[in-house]
Short mmCIF file of N, CA and C in Angstrom, two decimals:
data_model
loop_
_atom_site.label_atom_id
_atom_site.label_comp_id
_atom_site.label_asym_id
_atom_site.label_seq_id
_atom_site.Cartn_x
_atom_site.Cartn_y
_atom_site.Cartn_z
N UNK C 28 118.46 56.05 99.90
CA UNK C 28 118.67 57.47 99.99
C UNK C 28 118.13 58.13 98.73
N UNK C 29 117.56 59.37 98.81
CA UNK C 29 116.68 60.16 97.89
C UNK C 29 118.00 61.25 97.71
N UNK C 30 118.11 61.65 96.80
CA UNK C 30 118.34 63.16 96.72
C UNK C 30 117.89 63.76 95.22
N UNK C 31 117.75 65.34 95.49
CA UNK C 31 117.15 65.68 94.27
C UNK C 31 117.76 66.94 94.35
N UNK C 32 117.40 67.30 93.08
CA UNK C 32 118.76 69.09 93.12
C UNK C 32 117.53 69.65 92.47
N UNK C 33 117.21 71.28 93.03
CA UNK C 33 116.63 72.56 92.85
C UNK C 33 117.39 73.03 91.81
N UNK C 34 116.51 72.88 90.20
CA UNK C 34 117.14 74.39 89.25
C UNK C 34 115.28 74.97 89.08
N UNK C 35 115.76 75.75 89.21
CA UNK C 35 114.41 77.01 88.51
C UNK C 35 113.74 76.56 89.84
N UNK C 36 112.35 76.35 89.18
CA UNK C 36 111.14 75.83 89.81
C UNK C 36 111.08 74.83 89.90
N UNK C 37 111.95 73.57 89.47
CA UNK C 37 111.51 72.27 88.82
C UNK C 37 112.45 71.18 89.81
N UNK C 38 111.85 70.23 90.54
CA UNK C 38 112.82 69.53 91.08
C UNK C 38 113.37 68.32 89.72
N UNK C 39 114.72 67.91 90.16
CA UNK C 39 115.05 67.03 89.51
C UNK C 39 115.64 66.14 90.00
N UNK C 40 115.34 64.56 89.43
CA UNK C 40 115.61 63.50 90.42
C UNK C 40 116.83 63.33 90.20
N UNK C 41 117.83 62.97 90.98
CA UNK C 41 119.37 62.60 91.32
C UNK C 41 119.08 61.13 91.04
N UNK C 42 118.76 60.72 92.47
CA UNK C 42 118.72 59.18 92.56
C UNK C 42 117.50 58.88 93.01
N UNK C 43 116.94 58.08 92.34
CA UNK C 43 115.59 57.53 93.37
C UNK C 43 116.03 56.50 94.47
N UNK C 44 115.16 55.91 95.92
CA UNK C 44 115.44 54.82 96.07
C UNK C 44 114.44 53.66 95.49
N UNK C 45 115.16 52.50 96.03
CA UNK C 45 114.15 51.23 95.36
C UNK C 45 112.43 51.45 95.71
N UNK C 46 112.58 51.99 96.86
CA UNK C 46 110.92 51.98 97.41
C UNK C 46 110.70 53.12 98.37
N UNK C 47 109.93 54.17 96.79
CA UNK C 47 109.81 55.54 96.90
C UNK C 47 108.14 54.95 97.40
N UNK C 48 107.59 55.13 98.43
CA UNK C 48 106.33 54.69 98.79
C UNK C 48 105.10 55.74 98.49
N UNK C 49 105.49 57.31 99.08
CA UNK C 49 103.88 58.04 99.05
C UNK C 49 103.92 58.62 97.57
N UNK C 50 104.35 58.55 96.46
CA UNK C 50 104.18 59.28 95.39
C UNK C 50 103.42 58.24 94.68
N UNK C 51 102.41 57.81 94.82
CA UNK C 51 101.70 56.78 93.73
C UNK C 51 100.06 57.63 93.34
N UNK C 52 99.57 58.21 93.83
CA UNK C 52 98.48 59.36 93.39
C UNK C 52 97.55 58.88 94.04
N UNK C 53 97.76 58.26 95.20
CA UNK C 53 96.46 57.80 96.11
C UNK C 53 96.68 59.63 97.39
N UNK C 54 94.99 60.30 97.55
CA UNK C 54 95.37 61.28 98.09
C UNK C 54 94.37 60.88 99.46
N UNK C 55 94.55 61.84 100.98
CA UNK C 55 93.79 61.71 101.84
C UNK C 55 92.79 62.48 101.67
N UNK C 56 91.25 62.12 101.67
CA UNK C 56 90.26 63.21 102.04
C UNK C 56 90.57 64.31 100.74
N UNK C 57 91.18 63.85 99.55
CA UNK C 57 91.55 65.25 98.39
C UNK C 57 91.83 65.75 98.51
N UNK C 58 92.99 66.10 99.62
CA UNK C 58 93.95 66.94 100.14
C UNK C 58 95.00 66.70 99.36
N UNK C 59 96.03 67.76 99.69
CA UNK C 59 97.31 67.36 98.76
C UNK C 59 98.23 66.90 99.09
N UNK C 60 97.73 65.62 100.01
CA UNK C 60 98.98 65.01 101.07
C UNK C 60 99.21 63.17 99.99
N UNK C 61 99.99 63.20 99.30
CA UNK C 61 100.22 61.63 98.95
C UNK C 61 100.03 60.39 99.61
N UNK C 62 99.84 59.65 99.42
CA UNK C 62 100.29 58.11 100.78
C UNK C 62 100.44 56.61 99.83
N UNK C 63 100.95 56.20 100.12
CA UNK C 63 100.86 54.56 99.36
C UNK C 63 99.75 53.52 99.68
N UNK C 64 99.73 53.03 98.60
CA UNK C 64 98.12 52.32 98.58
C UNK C 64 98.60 51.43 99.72
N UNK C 65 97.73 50.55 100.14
CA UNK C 65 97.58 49.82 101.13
C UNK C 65 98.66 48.34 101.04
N UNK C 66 98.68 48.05 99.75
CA UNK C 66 99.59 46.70 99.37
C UNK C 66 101.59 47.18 99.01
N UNK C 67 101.59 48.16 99.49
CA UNK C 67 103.01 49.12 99.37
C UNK C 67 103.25 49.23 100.96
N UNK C 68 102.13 49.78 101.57
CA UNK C 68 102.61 50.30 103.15
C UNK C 68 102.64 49.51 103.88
N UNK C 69 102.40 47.93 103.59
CA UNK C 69 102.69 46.57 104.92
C UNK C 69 104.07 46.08 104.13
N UNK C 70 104.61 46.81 103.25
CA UNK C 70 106.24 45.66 102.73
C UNK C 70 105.89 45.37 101.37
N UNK C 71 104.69 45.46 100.54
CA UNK C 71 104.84 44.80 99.11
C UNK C 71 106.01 45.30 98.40
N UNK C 72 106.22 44.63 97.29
CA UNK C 72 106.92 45.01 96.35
C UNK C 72 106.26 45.91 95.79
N UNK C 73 107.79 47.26 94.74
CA UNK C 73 107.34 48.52 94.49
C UNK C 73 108.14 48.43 93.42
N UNK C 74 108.04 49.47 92.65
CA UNK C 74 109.13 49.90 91.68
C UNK C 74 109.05 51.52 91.64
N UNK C 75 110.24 51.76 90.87
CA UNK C 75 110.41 53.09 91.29
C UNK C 75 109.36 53.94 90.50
N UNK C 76 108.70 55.03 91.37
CA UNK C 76 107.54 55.96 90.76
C UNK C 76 107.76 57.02 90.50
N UNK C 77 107.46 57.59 89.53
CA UNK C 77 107.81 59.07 89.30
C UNK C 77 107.49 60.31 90.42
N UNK C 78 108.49 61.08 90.43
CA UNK C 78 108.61 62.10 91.26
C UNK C 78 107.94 63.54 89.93
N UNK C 79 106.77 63.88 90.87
CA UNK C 79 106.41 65.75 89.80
C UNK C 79 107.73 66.60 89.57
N UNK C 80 107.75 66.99 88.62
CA UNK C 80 108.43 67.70 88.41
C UNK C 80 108.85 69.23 89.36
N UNK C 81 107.96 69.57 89.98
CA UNK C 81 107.74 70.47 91.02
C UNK C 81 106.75 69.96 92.12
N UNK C 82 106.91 70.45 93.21
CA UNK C 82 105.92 70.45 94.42
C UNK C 82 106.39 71.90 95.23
N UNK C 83 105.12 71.84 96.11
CA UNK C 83 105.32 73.38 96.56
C UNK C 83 106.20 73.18 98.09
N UNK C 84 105.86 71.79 98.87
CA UNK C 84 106.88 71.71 99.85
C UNK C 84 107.24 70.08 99.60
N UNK C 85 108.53 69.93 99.59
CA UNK C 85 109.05 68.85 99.96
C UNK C 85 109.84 68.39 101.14
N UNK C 86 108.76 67.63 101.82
CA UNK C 86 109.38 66.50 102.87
C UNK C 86 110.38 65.27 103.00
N UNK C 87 111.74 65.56 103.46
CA UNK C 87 112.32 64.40 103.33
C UNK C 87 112.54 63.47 104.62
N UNK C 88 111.65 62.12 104.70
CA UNK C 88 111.91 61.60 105.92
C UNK C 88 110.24 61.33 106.26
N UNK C 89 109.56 59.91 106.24
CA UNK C 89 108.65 59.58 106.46
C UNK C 89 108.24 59.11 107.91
N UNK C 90 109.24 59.28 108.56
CA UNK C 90 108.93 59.49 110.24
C UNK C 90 108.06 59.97 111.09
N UNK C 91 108.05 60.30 112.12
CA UNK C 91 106.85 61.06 113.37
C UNK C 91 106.54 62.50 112.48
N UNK C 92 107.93 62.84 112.48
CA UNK C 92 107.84 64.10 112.41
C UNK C 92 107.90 64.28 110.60
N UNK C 93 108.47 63.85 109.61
CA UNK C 93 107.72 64.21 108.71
C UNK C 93 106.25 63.73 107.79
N UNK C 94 106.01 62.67 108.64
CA UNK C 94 104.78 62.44 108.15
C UNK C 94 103.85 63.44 109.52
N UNK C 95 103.78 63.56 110.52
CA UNK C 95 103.27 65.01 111.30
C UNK C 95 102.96 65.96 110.40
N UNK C 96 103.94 66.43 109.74
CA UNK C 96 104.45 67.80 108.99
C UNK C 96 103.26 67.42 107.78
N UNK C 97 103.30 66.61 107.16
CA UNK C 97 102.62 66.53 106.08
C UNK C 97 101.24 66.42 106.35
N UNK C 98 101.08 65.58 107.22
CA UNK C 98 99.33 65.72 108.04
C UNK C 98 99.10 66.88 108.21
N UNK C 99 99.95 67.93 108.98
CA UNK C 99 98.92 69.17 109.17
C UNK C 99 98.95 70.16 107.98
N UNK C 100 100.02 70.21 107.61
CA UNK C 100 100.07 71.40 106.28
C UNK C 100 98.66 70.67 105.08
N UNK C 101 98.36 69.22 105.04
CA UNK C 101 97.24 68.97 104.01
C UNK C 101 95.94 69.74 105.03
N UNK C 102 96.01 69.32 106.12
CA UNK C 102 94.62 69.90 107.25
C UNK C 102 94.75 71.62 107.28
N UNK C 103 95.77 72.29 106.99
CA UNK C 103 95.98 73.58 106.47
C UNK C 103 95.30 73.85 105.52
N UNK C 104 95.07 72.71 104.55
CA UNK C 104 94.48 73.29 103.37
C UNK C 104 95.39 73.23 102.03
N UNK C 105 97.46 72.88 102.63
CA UNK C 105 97.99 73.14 101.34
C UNK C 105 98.21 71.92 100.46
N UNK C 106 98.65 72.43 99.40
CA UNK C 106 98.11 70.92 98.49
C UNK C 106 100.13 71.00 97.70
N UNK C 107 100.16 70.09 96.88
CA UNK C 107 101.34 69.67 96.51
C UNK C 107 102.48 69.67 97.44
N UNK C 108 102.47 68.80 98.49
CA UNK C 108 103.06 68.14 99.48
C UNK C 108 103.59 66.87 98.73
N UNK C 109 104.96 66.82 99.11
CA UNK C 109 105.51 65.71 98.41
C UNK C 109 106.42 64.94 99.46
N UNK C 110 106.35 63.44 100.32
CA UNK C 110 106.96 62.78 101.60
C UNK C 110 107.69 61.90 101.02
N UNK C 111 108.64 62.06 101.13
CA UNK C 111 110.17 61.36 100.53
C UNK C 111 110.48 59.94 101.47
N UNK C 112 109.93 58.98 101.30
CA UNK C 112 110.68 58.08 102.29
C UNK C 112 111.13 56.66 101.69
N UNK C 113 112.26 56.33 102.18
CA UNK C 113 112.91 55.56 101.46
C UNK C 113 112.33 53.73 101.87
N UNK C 114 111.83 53.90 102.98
CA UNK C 114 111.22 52.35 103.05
C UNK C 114 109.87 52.30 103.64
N UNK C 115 109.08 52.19 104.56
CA UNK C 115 107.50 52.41 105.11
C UNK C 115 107.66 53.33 105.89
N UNK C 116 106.19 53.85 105.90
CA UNK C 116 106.05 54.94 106.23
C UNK C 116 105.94 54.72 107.95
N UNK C 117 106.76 55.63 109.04
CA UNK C 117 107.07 55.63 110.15
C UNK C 117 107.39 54.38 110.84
N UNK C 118 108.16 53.21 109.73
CA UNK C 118 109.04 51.91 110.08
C UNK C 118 109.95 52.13 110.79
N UNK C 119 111.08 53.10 110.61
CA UNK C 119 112.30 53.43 111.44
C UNK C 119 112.33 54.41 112.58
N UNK C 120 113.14 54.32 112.99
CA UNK C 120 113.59 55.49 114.18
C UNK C 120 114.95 56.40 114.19
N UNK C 121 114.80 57.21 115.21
CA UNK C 121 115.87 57.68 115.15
C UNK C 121 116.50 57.88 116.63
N UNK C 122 117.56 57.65 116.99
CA UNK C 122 117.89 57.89 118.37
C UNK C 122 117.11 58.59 118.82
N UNK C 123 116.81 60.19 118.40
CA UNK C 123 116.85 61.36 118.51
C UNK C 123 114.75 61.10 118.73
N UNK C 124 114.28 60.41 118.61
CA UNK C 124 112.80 60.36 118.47
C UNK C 124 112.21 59.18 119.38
N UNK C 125 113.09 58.25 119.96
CA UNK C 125 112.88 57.10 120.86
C UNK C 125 112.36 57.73 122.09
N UNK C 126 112.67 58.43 122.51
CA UNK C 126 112.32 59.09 123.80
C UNK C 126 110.65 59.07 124.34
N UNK C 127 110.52 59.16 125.79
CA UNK C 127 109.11 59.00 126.19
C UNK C 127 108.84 60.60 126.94
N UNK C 128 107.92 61.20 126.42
CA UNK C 128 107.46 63.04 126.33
C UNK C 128 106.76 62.67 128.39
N UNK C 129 107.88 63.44 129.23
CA UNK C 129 106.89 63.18 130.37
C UNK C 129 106.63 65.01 130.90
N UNK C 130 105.92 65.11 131.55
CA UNK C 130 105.45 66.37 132.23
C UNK C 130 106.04 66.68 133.27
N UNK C 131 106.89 67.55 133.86
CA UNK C 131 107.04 68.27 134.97
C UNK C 131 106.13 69.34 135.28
N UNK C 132 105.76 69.88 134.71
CA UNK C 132 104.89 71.00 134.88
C UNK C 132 103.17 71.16 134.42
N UNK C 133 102.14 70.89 135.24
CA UNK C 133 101.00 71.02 133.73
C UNK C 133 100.77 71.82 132.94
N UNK C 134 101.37 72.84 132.61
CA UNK C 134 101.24 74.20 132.11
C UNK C 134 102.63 74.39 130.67
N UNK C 135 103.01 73.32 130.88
CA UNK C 135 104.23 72.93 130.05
C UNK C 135 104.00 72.80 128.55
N UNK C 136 104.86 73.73 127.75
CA UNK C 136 104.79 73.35 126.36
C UNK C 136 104.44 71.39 125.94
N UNK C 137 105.34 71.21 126.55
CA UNK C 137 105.43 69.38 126.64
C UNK C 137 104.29 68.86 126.79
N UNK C 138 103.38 69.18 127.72
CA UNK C 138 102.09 68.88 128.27
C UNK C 138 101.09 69.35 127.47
N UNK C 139 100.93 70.82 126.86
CA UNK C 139 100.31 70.67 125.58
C UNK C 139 100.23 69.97 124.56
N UNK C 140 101.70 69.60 124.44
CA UNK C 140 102.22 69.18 123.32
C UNK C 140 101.15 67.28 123.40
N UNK C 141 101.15 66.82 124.08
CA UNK C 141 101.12 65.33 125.01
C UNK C 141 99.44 65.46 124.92
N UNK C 142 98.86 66.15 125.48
CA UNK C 142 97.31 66.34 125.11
C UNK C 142 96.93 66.62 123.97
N UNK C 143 97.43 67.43 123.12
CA UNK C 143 97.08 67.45 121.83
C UNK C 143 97.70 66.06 121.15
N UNK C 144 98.52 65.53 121.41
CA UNK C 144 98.96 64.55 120.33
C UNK C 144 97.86 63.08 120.86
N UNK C 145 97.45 62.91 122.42
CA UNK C 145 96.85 62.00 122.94
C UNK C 145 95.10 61.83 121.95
N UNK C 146 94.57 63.49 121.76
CA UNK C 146 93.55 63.65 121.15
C UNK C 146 93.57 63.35 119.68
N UNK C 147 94.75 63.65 119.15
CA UNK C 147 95.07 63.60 117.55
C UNK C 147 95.15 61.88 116.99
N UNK C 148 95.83 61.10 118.18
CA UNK C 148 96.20 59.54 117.52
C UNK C 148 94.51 59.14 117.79
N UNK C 149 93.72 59.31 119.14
CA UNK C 149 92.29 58.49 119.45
C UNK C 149 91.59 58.82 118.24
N UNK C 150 91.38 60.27 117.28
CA UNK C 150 90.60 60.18 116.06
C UNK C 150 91.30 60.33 114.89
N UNK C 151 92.93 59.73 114.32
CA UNK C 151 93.23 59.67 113.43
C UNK C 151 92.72 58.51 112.51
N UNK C 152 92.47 57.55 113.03
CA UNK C 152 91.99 56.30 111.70
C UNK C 152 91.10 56.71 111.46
N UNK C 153 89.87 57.12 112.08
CA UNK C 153 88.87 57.57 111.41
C UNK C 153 88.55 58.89 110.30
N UNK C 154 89.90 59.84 111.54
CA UNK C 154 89.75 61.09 109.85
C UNK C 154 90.75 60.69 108.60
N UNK C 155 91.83 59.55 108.75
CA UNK C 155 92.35 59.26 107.73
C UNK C 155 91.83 58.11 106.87
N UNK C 156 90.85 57.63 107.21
CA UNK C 156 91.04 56.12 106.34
C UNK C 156 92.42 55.08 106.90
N UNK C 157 93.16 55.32 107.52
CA UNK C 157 94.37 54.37 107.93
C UNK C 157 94.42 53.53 109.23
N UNK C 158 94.53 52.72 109.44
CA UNK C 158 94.48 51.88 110.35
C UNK C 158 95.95 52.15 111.45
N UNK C 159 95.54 52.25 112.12
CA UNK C 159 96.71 52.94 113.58
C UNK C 159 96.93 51.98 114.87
#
């Protein structure tokens, strides 16, 4: 578990955990999205890495949805993105995220949602460098 307390502008670390993974200064494409080098994100051993003193958004939760979140806000363009996750990046689950996205309708938020994400995973290794 991470936590960190807001004074001023400046985050400050509470507790780190043992294996803080995307803060090591490896960036995607020079975007301002973090990620862990390659010998961190299959299980290596880590030690704890310094957290910036500020970032402009912080993500807590290296899951679907906050590693999602951090992919598009760097493809936005914004930079000092900081992804808080306490063991590999999209290793765990959550009840709440197990679920399988089906269509009733084709015209369906869901069904957008399902085509855009179908198009996004077929050319992610290639626009990330990451193997999928």
């Amino acid at each position: 578990m991470c936590s960190c307390v807001r004074s001023s502008r400046a985050l400050s670390p509470v507790l780190r955990p043992a294996r803080l993974l995307p803060q090591t200064g490896y960036r995607l494409a020079g975007r301002g999205l973090w990620t862990s080098p390659p010998c961190l994100a299959v299980g290596g051993d880590s030690t704890l890495l310094p957290l910036p003193s500020q970032a402009r958004v912080v993500i807590c939760g290296g899951g679907i949805v906050g590693s999602s979140v951090a992919f598009h806000l760097a493809k936005l363009g914004w930079t000092d993105i900081v992804l808080l996750e306490q063991g590999r990046l999209g290793a765990g689950t959550t009840r709440l995220c197990a679920g399988i996205v089906s269509v009733a309708k084709p015209i369906s938020i869901e069904c957008q949602m399902a085509n855009y994400s179908n198009g996004l995973y077929k050319g992610l290794e290639e626009e990330t460098g990451v193997k999928t």
